[in-house]
Coordinates of C-alpha atoms (C1' of nucleotides) in Angstrom, one line a residue:
Chain A
M1 CA -30.1 -6.6 3.0
N2 CA -28.0 -9.4 1.6
I3 CA -24.2 -9.2 1.0
K4 CA -24.5 -8.3 -2.6
E5 CA -26.6 -5.2 -1.9
A6 CA -24.3 -4.2 0.9
S7 CA -21.4 -4.6 -1.5
E8 CA -23.1 -2.3 -4.0
K9 CA -24.0 0.2 -1.3
T10 CA -20.5 0.5 0.1
G11 CA -18.3 -0.3 -3.0
V12 CA -16.6 -3.0 -1.0
S13 CA -16.6 -6.5 -2.5
S14 CA -18.6 -9.3 -0.9
A15 CA -15.4 -11.2 -0.3
A16 CA -13.8 -8.2 1.4
I17 CA -16.9 -7.9 3.6
R18 CA -16.6 -11.5 4.6
Y19 CA -12.9 -11.0 5.2
Y20 CA -13.6 -7.9 7.4
E21 CA -16.0 -9.9 9.5
K22 CA -13.5 -12.8 9.9
E23 CA -10.8 -10.3 10.9
S24 CA -13.2 -8.7 13.4
L25 CA -13.1 -5.3 11.7
I26 CA -16.8 -5.3 11.7
P27 CA -19.1 -7.0 14.3
A28 CA -20.4 -10.5 13.7
I29 CA -23.2 -10.2 11.2
D30 CA -26.7 -11.7 11.9
R31 CA -27.8 -14.6 9.8
T32 CA -31.2 -15.5 8.3
E33 CA -32.8 -18.9 9.0
V34 CA -30.8 -20.5 6.2
G35 CA -27.5 -18.9 7.3
N36 CA -27.2 -16.0 4.9
R37 CA -25.8 -12.7 6.2
D38 CA -28.4 -10.1 6.9
I39 CA -26.7 -6.7 6.9
D40 CA -28.2 -3.6 8.5
D41 CA -27.2 0.1 8.6
R42 CA -25.0 -0.3 11.6
I43 CA -22.9 -2.8 9.7
I44 CA -22.9 -0.5 6.7
R45 CA -21.6 2.4 8.8
R46 CA -18.8 0.2 10.2
I47 CA -17.8 -1.0 6.7
R48 CA -17.6 2.6 5.7
F49 CA -15.5 3.4 8.7
V50 CA -13.1 0.6 7.8
T51 CA -12.9 1.9 4.2
Q52 CA -12.1 5.3 5.4
M53 CA -9.3 4.2 7.7
R54 CA -7.9 1.8 5.2
A55 CA -7.9 4.6 2.6
A56 CA -6.0 6.7 5.1
G57 CA -3.4 4.0 5.3
M58 CA -4.2 2.2 8.5
S59 CA -3.3 -1.5 8.4
I60 CA -5.9 -4.2 9.0
E61 CA -3.9 -5.3 12.0
N62 CA -3.9 -1.9 13.7
L63 CA -7.5 -1.3 12.8
R64 CA -8.4 -4.6 14.4
R65 CA -6.5 -3.7 17.6
Y66 CA -8.0 -0.3 17.6
I67 CA -11.6 -1.5 17.2
E68 CA -11.1 -4.2 19.8
L69 CA -10.3 -1.6 22.3
F70 CA -13.3 0.4 21.4
D71 CA -15.6 -2.5 21.5
A72 CA -14.4 -3.7 24.9
Q73 CA -16.9 -2.7 27.6
E74 CA -14.3 -1.9 30.3
D75 CA -13.3 1.7 30.8
N76 CA -10.2 2.0 28.8
T77 CA -10.8 5.6 27.8
K78 CA -7.2 6.4 28.4
E79 CA -5.8 3.8 26.2
Q80 CA -8.4 4.6 23.6
K81 CA -7.4 8.2 23.5
A82 CA -3.7 7.3 23.4
L83 CA -4.3 5.0 20.4
L84 CA -6.4 7.6 18.7
K85 CA -3.7 10.2 19.1
E86 CA -1.0 7.8 17.9
Q87 CA -3.0 7.1 14.8
L88 CA -3.6 10.8 14.3
E89 CA 0.1 11.5 14.4
V90 CA 0.8 8.8 11.8
M91 CA -1.9 10.2 9.6
E92 CA -0.8 13.8 10.0
E93 CA 2.8 12.8 9.1
K94 CA 1.5 11.0 6.1
R95 CA -0.5 14.0 5.0
D96 CA 2.5 16.3 5.4
D97 CA 4.6 13.9 3.3
L98 CA 1.9 13.9 0.7
Q99 CA 1.8 17.7 0.8
A100 CA 5.6 17.8 0.3
A101 CA 5.3 15.6 -2.7
I102 CA 2.5 17.8 -4.1
D103 CA 4.7 20.9 -3.5
H104 CA 7.5 19.1 -5.4
L105 CA 5.3 18.3 -8.3
N106 CA 3.7 21.7 -8.4
Y107 CA 7.2 23.2 -8.4
K108 CA 8.1 21.1 -11.4
L109 CA 4.9 22.0 -13.1
N110 CA 5.6 25.8 -12.6
H111 CA 9.2 25.7 -13.5
F112 CA 8.9 23.3 -16.2
Y113 CA 12.2 22.1 -17.6
D114 CA 14.5 19.2 -16.8
H115 CA 12.9 18.1 -13.6
M116 CA 15.1 15.1 -13.3
E117 CA 18.2 17.2 -13.1
A118 CA 16.9 19.3 -10.2
T119 CA 19.9 21.0 -8.6
E120 CA 20.6 20.9 -4.9
E121 CA 19.6 24.6 -4.9
E122 CA 16.1 23.7 -6.0
L123 CA 15.8 21.1 -3.4
R124 CA 17.0 23.4 -0.6
Q125 CA 14.4 25.9 -1.7
L126 CA 11.6 23.4 -1.6
E127 CA 12.6 22.3 1.9
K128 CA 12.8 26.0 3.0
Q129 CA 9.3 26.6 1.6
H130 CA 8.0 23.6 3.3
A131 CA 9.5 24.5 6.7
E132 CA 8.1 28.0 6.4
K133 CA 4.7 26.6 5.7
L134 CA 4.8 24.4 8.8
N135 CA 5.9 27.3 10.9
S136 CA 3.5 29.9 9.8
A137 CA 0.5 27.6 10.0
E138 CA -1.3 30.2 8.0
S139 CA -0.6 30.2 4.3
D140 CA -2.1 27.3 2.6
D141 CA -2.5 26.4 -1.1
I142 CA -5.3 23.8 -0.7
K143 CA -7.5 23.6 -3.8
Chain B
M1 CA 30.2 5.7 -4.1
N2 CA 29.3 2.1 -3.7
I3 CA 25.8 0.8 -3.2
K4 CA 26.1 0.5 0.6
E5 CA 27.1 4.1 1.0
A6 CA 24.2 5.1 -1.3
S7 CA 21.9 3.0 0.8
E8 CA 23.0 4.7 4.0
K9 CA 22.8 8.1 2.4
T10 CA 19.2 7.6 1.1
G11 CA 17.8 5.2 3.7
V12 CA 16.9 2.9 0.8
S13 CA 18.2 -0.7 1.0
S14 CA 20.7 -2.0 -1.4
A15 CA 18.3 -4.5 -2.7
A16 CA 15.7 -1.8 -3.3
I17 CA 18.2 0.3 -5.2
R18 CA 19.0 -2.7 -7.5
Y19 CA 15.3 -3.3 -7.9
Y20 CA 14.7 0.3 -8.8
E21 CA 17.4 0.2 -11.4
K22 CA 16.0 -3.1 -12.8
E23 CA 12.5 -1.5 -13.0
S24 CA 13.9 1.6 -14.6
L25 CA 12.8 3.9 -11.9
I26 CA 16.4 5.3 -11.9
P27 CA 18.8 5.4 -14.8
A28 CA 21.2 2.6 -15.5
I29 CA 24.1 3.0 -13.1
D30 CA 27.7 3.1 -14.2
R31 CA 29.9 0.2 -13.2
T32 CA 33.6 0.1 -12.1
E33 CA 36.1 -2.1 -13.9
V34 CA 35.1 -5.1 -11.8
G35 CA 31.4 -4.6 -12.4
N36 CA 30.3 -2.8 -9.1
R37 CA 27.8 0.0 -9.2
D38 CA 29.4 3.4 -8.9
I39 CA 26.7 5.8 -7.7
D40 CA 26.8 9.6 -8.2
D41 CA 24.7 12.5 -6.9
R42 CA 22.4 12.4 -9.9
I43 CA 21.4 8.8 -9.0
I44 CA 21.1 9.8 -5.4
R45 CA 18.7 12.6 -6.3
R46 CA 16.6 10.2 -8.4
I47 CA 16.5 7.6 -5.7
R48 CA 15.2 10.4 -3.4
F49 CA 12.6 11.4 -6.0
V50 CA 11.4 7.8 -6.1
T51 CA 11.3 7.6 -2.3
Q52 CA 9.2 10.7 -2.1
M53 CA 6.7 9.6 -4.8
R54 CA 6.5 6.1 -3.2
A55 CA 5.8 7.7 0.2
A56 CA 3.0 9.7 -1.5
G57 CA 1.5 6.4 -2.6
M58 CA 2.5 6.3 -6.3
S59 CA 2.9 2.7 -7.5
I60 CA 6.1 1.4 -9.0
E61 CA 4.2 0.8 -12.3
N62 CA 2.9 4.3 -12.5
L63 CA 6.1 5.8 -11.5
R64 CA 7.9 3.9 -14.2
R65 CA 5.5 5.0 -16.9
Y66 CA 5.8 8.6 -15.6
I67 CA 9.6 8.5 -15.6
E68 CA 9.7 6.9 -19.0
L69 CA 7.8 9.9 -20.5
F70 CA 10.2 12.3 -18.8
D71 CA 13.3 10.5 -20.0
A72 CA 12.2 10.3 -23.6
Q73 CA 14.0 12.8 -25.7
E74 CA 11.1 13.7 -27.9
D75 CA 9.2 16.8 -27.1
N76 CA 6.2 15.5 -25.2
T77 CA 5.9 18.5 -22.9
K78 CA 2.2 18.5 -23.3
E79 CA 1.7 14.9 -22.3
Q80 CA 4.2 15.4 -19.5
K81 CA 2.3 18.3 -18.1
A82 CA -1.0 16.3 -18.4
L83 CA 0.6 13.4 -16.6
L84 CA 1.9 15.7 -13.8
K85 CA -1.5 17.3 -13.4
E86 CA -3.2 14.0 -13.3
Q87 CA -0.9 12.7 -10.6
L88 CA -1.3 16.0 -8.7
E89 CA -5.0 15.5 -8.7
V90 CA -4.7 11.9 -7.5
M91 CA -2.5 13.1 -4.7
E92 CA -4.6 16.0 -3.7
E93 CA -7.6 13.8 -3.5
K94 CA -5.6 11.4 -1.4
R95 CA -4.6 14.2 0.9
D96 CA -8.2 15.4 1.2
D97 CA -9.3 11.9 2.1
L98 CA -6.6 11.7 4.6
Q99 CA -7.7 15.1 6.0
A100 CA -11.3 13.9 6.2
A101 CA -10.1 10.8 8.2
I102 CA -8.1 13.1 10.5
D103 CA -11.1 15.3 11.0
H104 CA -13.2 12.2 11.8
L105 CA -10.7 11.0 14.4
N106 CA -10.3 14.4 15.9
Y107 CA -14.0 14.7 16.2
K108 CA -14.1 11.4 18.0
L109 CA -11.3 12.5 20.2
N110 CA -13.1 15.7 21.2
H111 CA -16.6 14.3 21.6
F112 CA -15.4 11.2 23.2
Y113 CA -18.2 8.7 23.7
D114 CA -19.4 5.8 21.7
H115 CA -17.8 6.5 18.4
M116 CA -18.9 3.3 16.9
E117 CA -22.5 4.1 17.0
A118 CA -22.0 7.5 15.3
T119 CA -25.3 8.8 14.2
E120 CA -26.1 9.9 10.7
E121 CA -26.3 13.4 12.2
E122 CA -22.6 13.3 13.1
L123 CA -21.6 12.0 9.7
R124 CA -23.6 14.7 8.0
Q125 CA -22.0 17.3 10.1
L126 CA -18.5 16.0 9.3
E127 CA -19.3 16.1 5.6
K128 CA -20.6 19.6 5.9
Q129 CA -17.5 20.8 7.7
H130 CA -15.3 19.2 5.0
A131 CA -17.3 20.8 2.2
E132 CA -17.0 24.2 3.9
K133 CA -13.3 23.8 4.2
L134 CA -12.8 22.9 0.6
N135 CA -14.8 25.9 -0.4
S136 CA -13.3 28.5 1.8
A137 CA -9.7 27.5 0.9
E138 CA -8.7 29.6 3.8
S139 CA -9.0 28.0 7.2
D140 CA -6.5 25.3 7.7
D141 CA -5.6 23.4 10.8
I142 CA -2.2 22.1 9.7
K143 CA 0.2 21.3 12.5
Chain C
dC1 C1' -37.1 -31.2 -12.9
dC2 C1' -33.8 -28.0 -14.2
dT3 C1' -31.6 -23.7 -14.8
dT4 C1' -30.6 -19.2 -12.7
dG5 C1' -29.0 -16.6 -9.2
dC6 C1' -28.2 -15.8 -5.0
dC7 C1' -25.8 -17.6 -0.8
dT8 C1' -22.3 -20.4 2.4
dT9 C1' -17.3 -22.1 4.0
dG10 C1' -12.6 -23.2 3.4
dA11 C1' -8.6 -23.4 0.8
dA12 C1' -5.7 -21.9 -2.4
dG13 C1' -4.1 -18.3 -5.6
dT14 C1' -2.6 -13.5 -6.8
dC15 C1' -0.2 -9.1 -6.8
dC16 C1' 3.0 -5.9 -5.1
dA17 C1' 7.3 -4.4 -3.4
dC18 C1' 10.7 -5.8 -2.0
dA19 C1' 13.9 -9.3 1.3
dT20 C1' 16.6 -13.1 1.5
dG21 C1' 19.6 -16.8 -0.1
dA22 C1' 22.8 -19.2 -3.0
dA23 C1' 27.0 -19.2 -5.5
dG24 C1' 30.6 -16.8 -6.7
dG25 C1' 34.1 -12.5 -7.6
dT26 C1' 37.5 -8.7 -5.7
dT27 C1' 40.2 -6.1 -2.4
dT28 C1' 42.3 -5.3 2.2
dA29 C1' 44.3 -6.6 6.6
dA30 C1' 46.4 -10.0 9.6
Chain D
dT1 C1' 46.4 -17.8 2.6
dT2 C1' 42.7 -17.1 4.7
dA3 C1' 39.2 -14.4 6.6
dA4 C1' 36.3 -10.3 6.4
dA5 C1' 33.7 -7.2 4.0
dC6 C1' 32.3 -5.6 0.3
dC7 C1' 30.2 -6.6 -4.4
dT8 C1' 27.6 -9.3 -8.5
dT9 C1' 23.4 -12.0 -10.7
dC10 C1' 19.6 -15.0 -10.5
dA11 C1' 16.1 -17.4 -8.0
dT12 C1' 13.1 -18.0 -4.5
dG13 C1' 10.6 -16.4 -0.3
dT14 C1' 7.5 -13.2 2.3
dG15 C1' 3.6 -10.4 4.2
dG16 C1' -0.5 -8.1 3.5
dA17 C1' -5.0 -7.7 1.7
dC18 C1' -7.6 -9.4 -0.5
dT19 C1' -9.6 -12.6 -4.9
dT20 C1' -10.8 -16.7 -6.9
dC21 C1' -12.0 -21.4 -6.8
dA22 C1' -14.3 -25.6 -5.4
dA23 C1' -18.2 -27.8 -3.6
dG24 C1' -22.5 -27.4 -2.1
dG25 C1' -27.3 -25.3 -0.2
dC26 C1' -31.8 -22.7 -0.9
dA27 C1' -35.7 -20.3 -3.6
dA28 C1' -38.1 -18.9 -7.7
dG29 C1' -39.4 -19.2 -12.6
dG30 C1' -40.4 -21.8 -16.8

DNA sequence: CCTTGCCTTGAAGTCCACATGAAGGTTTAA
DNA sequence: TTAAACCTTCATGTGGACTTCAAGGCAAGG
């Protein structure tokens, strides 16, 4: 499949795919006789992996280092796991921040009046609720 | 309080506070006789609101449009609620995407082998799990 | 043969969210 | 009175992640 088809299939622009290849976020892509990229499903999956991690807020730089480690043949399982865990923590924190902001907006939506003049009381309450949620690890308002 | 104290109190740089004021993300700040910003708790709260929404991934542009609506004196409660809900949806989707990526990484961490050559089977399983979670609205692995 | 439509590379441009620098003002302390 | 430590505005710089441009190649259709 050529780069345009790959672009349509993944929703990633042709230029971005070339950029990802250059930055080694995806493996070197095979070329046809005339030098055009010939993209297979393995590449498509890796483009999607990049997209997912990028959407989750991972930088190109970290993603590159991460992928380098995984692609290396040596047995660096330990470092790989450490890197994975590190990234997981970053993402979990991000998710929690996001959830706190969602709670904040939901609160505004439910107690709709002058949201901009929120009193310290309101804020303390929100923080309390958030702390409780993190402790109980039970009650969840997803969806 | 002067801008440096406000910066220390909020963790937002002085330059960023000036920038937020210029971009109308926070109200015009009162000045002292000599022209220095005199920042009160109302401004501090609004800086914190901006910080939270920025951390949640809201762009300056959208935040400005959002705040404009809220600051307008006319009764546009309806539009305000609509805007709030819209933003909530964006953020919830973002959170879910993030959670999916976390699940993905957790899966890799638990079934540690060649994550790069993940089969379609694995991916389908992940998607299934995600769908189930969204439906059940019960089981949550936060924290 | 020429246009259309795809592709290639390399370089330069763009957008965002600030950061930094220049040039100058005020207050306090030595 | 001079230096330190704040402040002001306005202009320019920066970094990341691409996007767009320039110049050209290949293959098919009319």
